[in-house]
PDB file of C-alpha atoms in Angstrom:
ATOM      1  CA  MET A   1     132.865 135.916 132.815  1.00  0.00           C
ATOM      2  CA  ARG A   2     130.958 135.127 129.695  1.00  0.00           C
ATOM      3  CA  VAL A   3     127.515 135.409 131.256  1.00  0.00           C
ATOM      4  CA  ARG A   4     128.861 139.288 133.803  1.00  0.00           C
ATOM      5  CA  LYS A   5     130.199 140.500 130.023  1.00  0.00           C
ATOM      6  CA  VAL A   6     127.012 139.436 128.398  1.00  0.00           C
ATOM      7  CA  LEU A   7     124.521 141.593 131.713  1.00  0.00           C
ATOM      8  CA  TRP A   8     127.520 144.933 131.146  1.00  0.00           C
ATOM      9  CA  GLY A   9     126.397 144.926 127.732  1.00  0.00           C
ATOM     10  CA  LEU A  10     123.317 144.521 128.744  1.00  0.00           C
ATOM     11  CA  TRP A  11     123.414 147.819 130.790  1.00  0.00           C
ATOM     12  CA  VAL A  12     124.905 149.940 128.005  1.00  0.00           C
ATOM     13  CA  LEU A  13     122.552 148.984 125.897  1.00  0.00           C
ATOM     14  CA  VAL A  14     119.656 150.131 127.779  1.00  0.00           C
ATOM     15  CA  ALA A  15     121.417 153.114 129.718  1.00  0.00           C
ATOM     16  CA  PHE A  16     123.143 154.369 125.521  1.00  0.00           C
ATOM     17  CA  SER A  17     120.257 153.262 123.661  1.00  0.00           C
ATOM     18  CA  ALA A  18     118.202 156.382 124.496  1.00  0.00           C
ATOM     19  CA  CYS A  19     115.532 157.524 121.347  1.00  0.00           C
ATOM     20  CA  LYS A  20     118.266 156.930 118.713  1.00  0.00           C
ATOM     21  CA  LYS A  21     117.228 156.288 114.847  1.00  0.00           C
ATOM     22  CA  PRO A  22     117.779 153.437 112.759  1.00  0.00           C
ATOM     23  CA  GLU A  23     121.217 154.778 110.399  1.00  0.00           C
ATOM     24  CA  ASP A  24     119.232 155.846 107.524  1.00  0.00           C
ATOM     25  CA  ALA A  25     121.522 157.230 104.383  1.00  0.00           C
ATOM     26  CA  SER A  26     118.761 159.105 102.661  1.00  0.00           C
ATOM     27  CA  GLY A  27     117.501 160.670 106.593  1.00  0.00           C
ATOM     28  CA  PRO A  28     119.386 163.683 107.779  1.00  0.00           C
ATOM     29  CA  PRO A  29     121.030 162.650 111.515  1.00  0.00           C
ATOM     30  CA  ALA A  30     118.213 162.529 114.759  1.00  0.00           C
ATOM     31  CA  GLY A  31     118.796 166.534 116.373  1.00  0.00           C
ATOM     32  CA  ALA A  32     119.118 167.883 113.240  1.00  0.00           C
ATOM     33  CA  VAL A  33     115.499 167.606 112.148  1.00  0.00           C
ATOM     34  CA  GLY A  34     114.474 170.577 111.085  1.00  0.00           C
ATOM     35  CA  GLU A  35     110.580 172.025 109.940  1.00  0.00           C
ATOM     36  CA  GLN A  36     109.109 170.423 106.932  1.00  0.00           C
ATOM     37  CA  ALA A  37     109.537 172.526 105.191  1.00  0.00           C
ATOM     38  CA  PRO A  38     106.371 174.584 102.729  1.00  0.00           C
ATOM     39  CA  GLY A  39     105.310 172.899 100.058  1.00  0.00           C
ATOM     40  CA  ALA A  40     107.713 170.505 100.431  1.00  0.00           C
ATOM     41  CA  PRO A  41     106.418 166.837  99.581  1.00  0.00           C
ATOM     42  CA  ASP A  42     105.305 165.096 103.184  1.00  0.00           C
ATOM     43  CA  GLY A  43     108.127 163.620 105.688  1.00  0.00           C
ATOM     44  CA  VAL A  44     110.378 165.397 103.729  1.00  0.00           C
ATOM     45  CA  VAL A  45     111.803 168.365 106.163  1.00  0.00           C
ATOM     46  CA  GLU A  46     114.982 171.021 105.875  1.00  0.00           C
ATOM     47  CA  ALA A  47     117.877 170.306 107.287  1.00  0.00           C
ATOM     48  CA  GLY A  48     118.711 172.391 110.209  1.00  0.00           C
ATOM     49  CA  PRO A  49     118.875 172.767 114.086  1.00  0.00           C
ATOM     50  CA  TYR A  50     116.640 172.053 116.378  1.00  0.00           C
ATOM     51  CA  THR A  51     113.937 174.569 116.985  1.00  0.00           C
ATOM     52  CA  VAL A  52     112.913 174.449 121.119  1.00  0.00           C
ATOM     53  CA  THR A  53     109.937 175.908 121.574  1.00  0.00           C
ATOM     54  CA  LYS A  54     109.043 176.641 125.208  1.00  0.00           C
ATOM     55  CA  GLU A  55     105.704 174.118 124.867  1.00  0.00           C
ATOM     56  CA  LYS A  56     107.585 170.794 123.914  1.00  0.00           C
ATOM     57  CA  LEU A  57     110.737 171.580 126.278  1.00  0.00           C
ATOM     58  CA  ASP A  58     107.815 171.152 128.782  1.00  0.00           C
ATOM     59  CA  ALA A  59     106.902 167.760 127.371  1.00  0.00           C
ATOM     60  CA  TYR A  60     110.253 167.027 127.244  1.00  0.00           C
ATOM     61  CA  VAL A  61     111.138 167.737 131.411  1.00  0.00           C
ATOM     62  CA  GLY A  62     107.592 165.354 131.371  1.00  0.00           C
ATOM     63  CA  TYR A  63     108.924 162.961 128.535  1.00  0.00           C
ATOM     64  CA  GLN A  64     112.088 163.284 130.565  1.00  0.00           C
ATOM     65  CA  ARG A  65     110.469 162.238 134.662  1.00  0.00           C
ATOM     66  CA  ARG A  66     108.209 159.166 132.497  1.00  0.00           C
ATOM     67  CA  MET A  67     111.303 157.353 131.519  1.00  0.00           C
ATOM     68  CA  LEU A  68     113.368 158.026 134.513  1.00  0.00           C
ATOM     69  CA  GLU A  69     110.350 155.628 136.349  1.00  0.00           C
ATOM     70  CA  VAL A  70     111.224 153.254 132.564  1.00  0.00           C
ATOM     71  CA  TYR A  71     115.106 154.035 133.624  1.00  0.00           C
ATOM     72  CA  GLY A  72     114.291 152.513 136.769  1.00  0.00           C
ATOM     73  CA  SER A  73     112.288 149.239 136.364  1.00  0.00           C
ATOM     74  CA  LEU A  74     114.415 148.080 133.610  1.00  0.00           C
ATOM     75  CA  MET A  75     117.573 148.493 135.642  1.00  0.00           C
ATOM     76  CA  LYS A  76     115.689 146.347 139.157  1.00  0.00           C
ATOM     77  CA  GLY A  77     115.347 143.830 136.921  1.00  0.00           C
ATOM     78  CA  LEU A  78     118.741 143.459 135.570  1.00  0.00           C
ATOM     79  CA  GLN A  79     120.032 143.879 139.453  1.00  0.00           C
ATOM     80  CA  ASN A  80     117.496 140.892 139.894  1.00  0.00           C
ATOM     81  CA  LEU A  81     120.221 138.893 138.049  1.00  0.00           C
ATOM     82  CA  GLY A  82     123.114 139.886 139.451  1.00  0.00           C
ATOM     83  CA  ALA A  83     121.972 136.848 142.435  1.00  0.00           C
ATOM     84  CA  LEU A  84     122.099 134.435 139.277  1.00  0.00           C
ATOM     85  CA  VAL A  85     124.977 135.484 137.629  1.00  0.00           C
ATOM     86  CA  ASP A  86     127.109 135.632 141.200  1.00  0.00           C
ATOM     87  CA  ALA A  87     125.969 131.404 141.357  1.00  0.00           C
ATOM     88  CA  GLY A  88     127.707 130.848 137.798  1.00  0.00           C
ATOM     89  CA  THR A  89     124.979 128.186 137.134  1.00  0.00           C
ATOM     90  CA  PRO A  90     123.357 127.325 134.045  1.00  0.00           C
ATOM     91  CA  GLU A  91     120.674 129.108 134.840  1.00  0.00           C
ATOM     92  CA  ALA A  92     122.947 132.184 134.554  1.00  0.00           C
ATOM     93  CA  MET A  93     122.928 132.751 130.795  1.00  0.00           C
ATOM     94  CA  ALA A  94     119.407 132.223 130.047  1.00  0.00           C
ATOM     95  CA  ALA A  95     118.545 134.300 133.236  1.00  0.00           C
ATOM     96  CA  ALA A  96     121.429 136.974 130.266  1.00  0.00           C
ATOM     97  CA  ARG A  97     119.512 136.162 127.468  1.00  0.00           C
ATOM     98  CA  GLU A  98     116.057 136.018 128.233  1.00  0.00           C
ATOM     99  CA  GLY A  99     117.474 140.098 130.319  1.00  0.00           C
ATOM    100  CA  LEU A 100     118.039 140.739 126.411  1.00  0.00           C
ATOM    101  CA  LYS A 101     114.278 141.462 126.192  1.00  0.00           C
ATOM    102  CA  VAL A 102     115.074 144.840 128.548  1.00  0.00           C
ATOM    103  CA  VAL A 103     115.890 147.194 125.174  1.00  0.00           C
ATOM    104  CA  GLU A 104     112.336 146.097 123.380  1.00  0.00           C
ATOM    105  CA  ALA A 105     110.528 146.515 127.238  1.00  0.00           C
ATOM    106  CA  LYS A 106     112.533 149.866 127.390  1.00  0.00           C
ATOM    107  CA  ALA A 107     111.980 151.176 123.360  1.00  0.00           C
ATOM    108  CA  LYS A 108     108.038 150.039 123.694  1.00  0.00           C
ATOM    109  CA  ALA A 109     108.494 152.116 127.287  1.00  0.00           C
ATOM    110  CA  GLU A 110     110.201 155.249 125.176  1.00  0.00           C
ATOM    111  CA  ALA A 111     107.200 155.364 122.203  1.00  0.00           C
ATOM    112  CA  GLU A 112     104.916 155.044 125.094  1.00  0.00           C
ATOM    113  CA  ALA A 113     105.729 158.355 127.196  1.00  0.00           C
ATOM    114  CA  ARG A 114     106.532 159.937 124.173  1.00  0.00           C
ATOM    115  CA  ARG A 115     102.721 160.166 121.952  1.00  0.00           C
ATOM    116  CA  GLU A 116     101.615 161.084 126.081  1.00  0.00           C
ATOM    117  CA  ALA A 117     103.769 164.068 125.239  1.00  0.00           C
ATOM    118  CA  GLN A 118     102.885 164.654 122.609  1.00  0.00           C
ATOM    119  CA  LEU A 119     106.121 164.345 120.890  1.00  0.00           C
ATOM    120  CA  SER A 120     108.298 162.856 118.218  1.00  0.00           C
ATOM    121  CA  GLU A 121     111.110 160.765 117.757  1.00  0.00           C
ATOM    122  CA  ALA A 122     112.173 164.322 115.874  1.00  0.00           C
ATOM    123  CA  ASP A 123     111.209 166.791 118.564  1.00  0.00           C
ATOM    124  CA  VAL A 124     112.766 164.154 121.667  1.00  0.00           C
ATOM    125  CA  ASN A 125     116.037 163.581 119.836  1.00  0.00           C
ATOM    126  CA  GLY A 126     116.192 167.558 118.278  1.00  0.00           C
ATOM    127  CA  ILE A 127     115.870 168.539 122.209  1.00  0.00           C
ATOM    128  CA  ALA A 128     118.238 166.311 124.117  1.00  0.00           C
ATOM    129  CA  GLU A 129     120.556 167.373 121.167  1.00  0.00           C
ATOM    130  CA  VAL A 130     121.109 171.444 123.408  1.00  0.00           C
ATOM    131  CA  VAL A 131     119.717 170.458 127.012  1.00  0.00           C
ATOM    132  CA  THR A 132     122.711 167.767 126.647  1.00  0.00           C
ATOM    133  CA  ALA A 133     124.994 170.800 125.439  1.00  0.00           C
ATOM    134  CA  VAL A 134     123.606 173.073 128.425  1.00  0.00           C
ATOM    135  CA  VAL A 135     123.209 170.570 131.271  1.00  0.00           C
ATOM    136  CA  SER A 136     126.760 169.137 130.638  1.00  0.00           C
ATOM    137  CA  GLN A 137     128.827 172.159 130.388  1.00  0.00           C
ATOM    138  CA  ARG A 138     126.839 173.648 134.049  1.00  0.00           C
ATOM    139  CA  GLN A 139     128.675 170.214 135.828  1.00  0.00           C
ATOM    140  CA  LEU A 140     130.890 171.199 134.025  1.00  0.00           C
ATOM    141  CA  GLY A 141     131.609 174.311 135.181  1.00  0.00           C
ATOM    142  CA  ARG A 142     130.823 173.638 138.630  1.00  0.00           C
ATOM    143  CA  THR A 143     133.165 170.139 138.652  1.00  0.00           C
ATOM    144  CA  LEU A 144     136.222 172.452 137.195  1.00  0.00           C
ATOM    145  CA  GLN A 145     135.046 174.543 139.689  1.00  0.00           C
ATOM    146  CA  TYR A 146     136.474 177.070 138.079  1.00  0.00           C
ATOM    147  CA  GLU A 147     134.206 180.605 139.443  1.00  0.00           C
ATOM    148  CA  GLU A 148     136.352 179.395 143.193  1.00  0.00           C
ATOM    149  CA  GLU A 149     139.540 179.558 141.525  1.00  0.00           C
ATOM    150  CA  LEU A 150     139.303 182.786 140.100  1.00  0.00           C
ATOM    151  CA  LYS A 151     138.150 183.842 143.544  1.00  0.00           C
ATOM    152  CA  LYS A 152     141.758 182.877 145.101  1.00  0.00           C
ATOM    153  CA  LEU A 153     142.523 183.807 142.555  1.00  0.00           C
ATOM    154  CA  GLU A 154     141.904 186.979 142.362  1.00  0.00           C
ATOM    155  CA  ALA A 155     142.361 187.111 146.273  1.00  0.00           C
ATOM    156  CA  LEU A 156     145.774 185.943 146.063  1.00  0.00           C
ATOM    157  CA  GLN A 157     146.874 188.898 143.477  1.00  0.00           C
ATOM    158  CA  ALA A 158     145.402 191.061 145.652  1.00  0.00           C
ATOM    159  CA  LYS A 159     147.990 190.685 148.404  1.00  0.00           C
ATOM    160  CA  LEU A 160     150.925 190.194 145.598  1.00  0.00           C
ATOM    161  CA  PRO A 161     153.035 193.969 145.283  1.00  0.00           C
ATOM    162  CA  PRO A 162     151.472 196.148 142.794  1.00  0.00           C
ATOM    163  CA  GLU A 163     154.515 195.167 139.956  1.00  0.00           C
ATOM    164  CA  GLN A 164     153.200 191.476 140.742  1.00  0.00           C
ATOM    165  CA  GLN A 165     149.815 191.864 140.614  1.00  0.00           C
ATOM    166  CA  GLN A 166     150.535 193.123 136.836  1.00  0.00           C
ATOM    167  CA  GLY A 167     152.947 190.235 136.199  1.00  0.00           C
ATOM    168  CA  MET A 168     149.697 187.803 136.824  1.00  0.00           C
ATOM    169  CA  ALA A 169     147.203 189.896 135.160  1.00  0.00           C
ATOM    170  CA  PRO A 170     146.934 187.410 131.980  1.00  0.00           C
ATOM    171  CA  GLN A 171     146.453 184.457 133.922  1.00  0.00           C
ATOM    172  CA  VAL A 172     143.384 186.041 135.667  1.00  0.00           C
ATOM    173  CA  ALA A 173     142.079 187.957 132.630  1.00  0.00           C
ATOM    174  CA  SER A 174     142.122 184.007 131.011  1.00  0.00           C
ATOM    175  CA  MET A 175     140.609 182.336 134.057  1.00  0.00           C
ATOM    176  CA  ARG A 176     137.807 184.628 134.962  1.00  0.00           C
ATOM    177  CA  ALA A 177     137.028 184.612 130.814  1.00  0.00           C
ATOM    178  CA  GLN A 178     136.783 180.574 131.844  1.00  0.00           C
ATOM    179  CA  VAL A 179     134.015 181.681 133.758  1.00  0.00           C
ATOM    180  CA  GLU A 180     131.929 183.982 132.344  1.00  0.00           C
ATOM    181  CA  ALA A 181     132.345 181.971 129.179  1.00  0.00           C
ATOM    182  CA  PHE A 182     130.542 178.690 131.550  1.00  0.00           C
ATOM    183  CA  GLN A 183     128.124 181.398 132.713  1.00  0.00           C
ATOM    184  CA  THR A 184     126.915 182.883 129.648  1.00  0.00           C
ATOM    185  CA  LEU A 185     126.998 178.854 127.927  1.00  0.00           C
ATOM    186  CA  ALA A 186     128.757 180.419 124.945  1.00  0.00           C
ATOM    187  CA  ASP A 187     129.463 176.619 123.574  1.00  0.00           C
ATOM    188  CA  ALA A 188     126.219 175.435 123.413  1.00  0.00           C
ATOM    189  CA  ARG A 189     124.955 179.558 122.224  1.00  0.00           C
ATOM    190  CA  ARG A 190     127.585 179.251 119.790  1.00  0.00           C
ATOM    191  CA  ASP A 191     126.928 175.565 118.470  1.00  0.00           C
ATOM    192  CA  TYR A 192     122.904 175.650 119.181  1.00  0.00           C
ATOM    193  CA  GLY A 193     122.085 179.794 119.173  1.00  0.00           C
ATOM    194  CA  ASP A 194     120.586 182.069 121.694  1.00  0.00           C
ATOM    195  CA  ALA A 195     117.052 181.388 121.116  1.00  0.00           C
ATOM    196  CA  ASN A 196     117.607 177.613 121.412  1.00  0.00           C
ATOM    197  CA  ILE A 197     119.627 178.119 124.827  1.00  0.00           C
ATOM    198  CA  ASP A 198     117.449 181.000 126.388  1.00  0.00           C
ATOM    199  CA  VAL A 199     114.801 178.933 125.710  1.00  0.00           C
ATOM    200  CA  VAL A 200     116.294 175.887 127.204  1.00  0.00           C
ATOM    201  CA  LEU A 201     117.357 177.764 130.588  1.00  0.00           C
ATOM    202  CA  THR A 202     113.011 178.193 131.605  1.00  0.00           C
ATOM    203  CA  ARG A 203     113.760 174.976 132.214  1.00  0.00           C
ATOM    204  CA  GLU A 204     117.418 174.621 133.414  1.00  0.00           C
ATOM    205  CA  GLU A 205     116.963 173.091 137.109  1.00  0.00           C
ATOM    206  CA  ASP A 206     114.063 170.418 136.421  1.00  0.00           C
ATOM    207  CA  LEU A 207     116.589 169.975 133.412  1.00  0.00           C
ATOM    208  CA  ILE A 208     119.713 169.258 136.038  1.00  0.00           C
ATOM    209  CA  GLN A 209     118.232 167.798 138.301  1.00  0.00           C
ATOM    210  CA  ASN A 210     116.374 164.733 135.819  1.00  0.00           C
ATOM    211  CA  TYR A 211     119.830 164.464 134.942  1.00  0.00           C
ATOM    212  CA  GLN A 212     121.308 163.228 138.536  1.00  0.00           C
ATOM    213  CA  GLU A 213     118.368 161.857 138.988  1.00  0.00           C
ATOM    214  CA  MET A 214     119.128 159.875 136.288  1.00  0.00           C
ATOM    215  CA  ILE A 215     122.762 159.178 136.950  1.00  0.00           C
ATOM    216  CA  ARG A 216     121.816 158.318 140.394  1.00  0.00           C
ATOM    217  CA  VAL A 217     119.375 155.290 138.539  1.00  0.00           C
ATOM    218  CA  PHE A 218     121.984 153.753 136.464  1.00  0.00           C
ATOM    219  CA  THR A 219     125.128 153.655 139.654  1.00  0.00           C
ATOM    220  CA  GLY A 220     121.843 152.776 141.990  1.00  0.00           C
ATOM    221  CA  THR A 221     122.001 154.758 144.350  1.00  0.00           C
ATOM    222  CA  ARG A 222     118.487 156.446 143.455  1.00  0.00           C
ATOM    223  CA  ARG A 223     117.023 157.519 147.056  1.00  0.00           C
TER     224      ARG A 223
END
C-alpha cells in the first residue's frame, strides 16, 4: 500500500505541477501578470489580467501539443513501475524513488517546449488561465446538457393549456438564461474580458481537442 501511495503521488505531481512558479511573496501570482510598465525597471510588471494575443495563442496551441507527447511518455514511464509495485518486491520502492525523476524531466521538457514556442512562463500561465475558463465552461455546458433540457421543457410547455404554460414560464425563462450564459461564456467574459475570450474562441476546436486528448493521456485511454 505504501508503494502504491508513492506512485499515486508521482501521478498527481505530473498531472498538476504544470508550469507553476515558485511561491514568491514579492511577485504577482502566476497567470495574473500584465505588460511591463512604461519606464519601470527591468523585471517589474503591472499586475492585472493577462492579455491574450492571436500570435501567442497560436504558439500556445503548439506548446500544448508538444506537452501531450511529453505527458504521454512520462505517464508510460510511471505505468511501467506498476509491475514492480504489484510484485511487492524490494525493487518496487527503489523504482518508485527513481520515478521521482519524472518530475524533473517534465520541468525540463516544459522549459524546452516554451523556448520552442517562444513563450515565457508568464505567457503560458496567463494564457492557460483564460483557456481553462473557456474550455471548462464549454465542457460543463455539455455535461449538464442544458440545451437538451431546455428543448424538452419547451416541448412540455407547448403541450399544456395556456394557463399552465404561463405557470411554467419562469422555469423556462430561467433555463433559457442558463443556456445563454453557457453559450456566450458570460462568466469567463466577466472574469477575463471580451477581447481575451474572443481571441481564445478562434482556436476553440483545437483547444478542446487538446484538452480531451490530455484527459485520455492521464486516464490511460489515449488512442
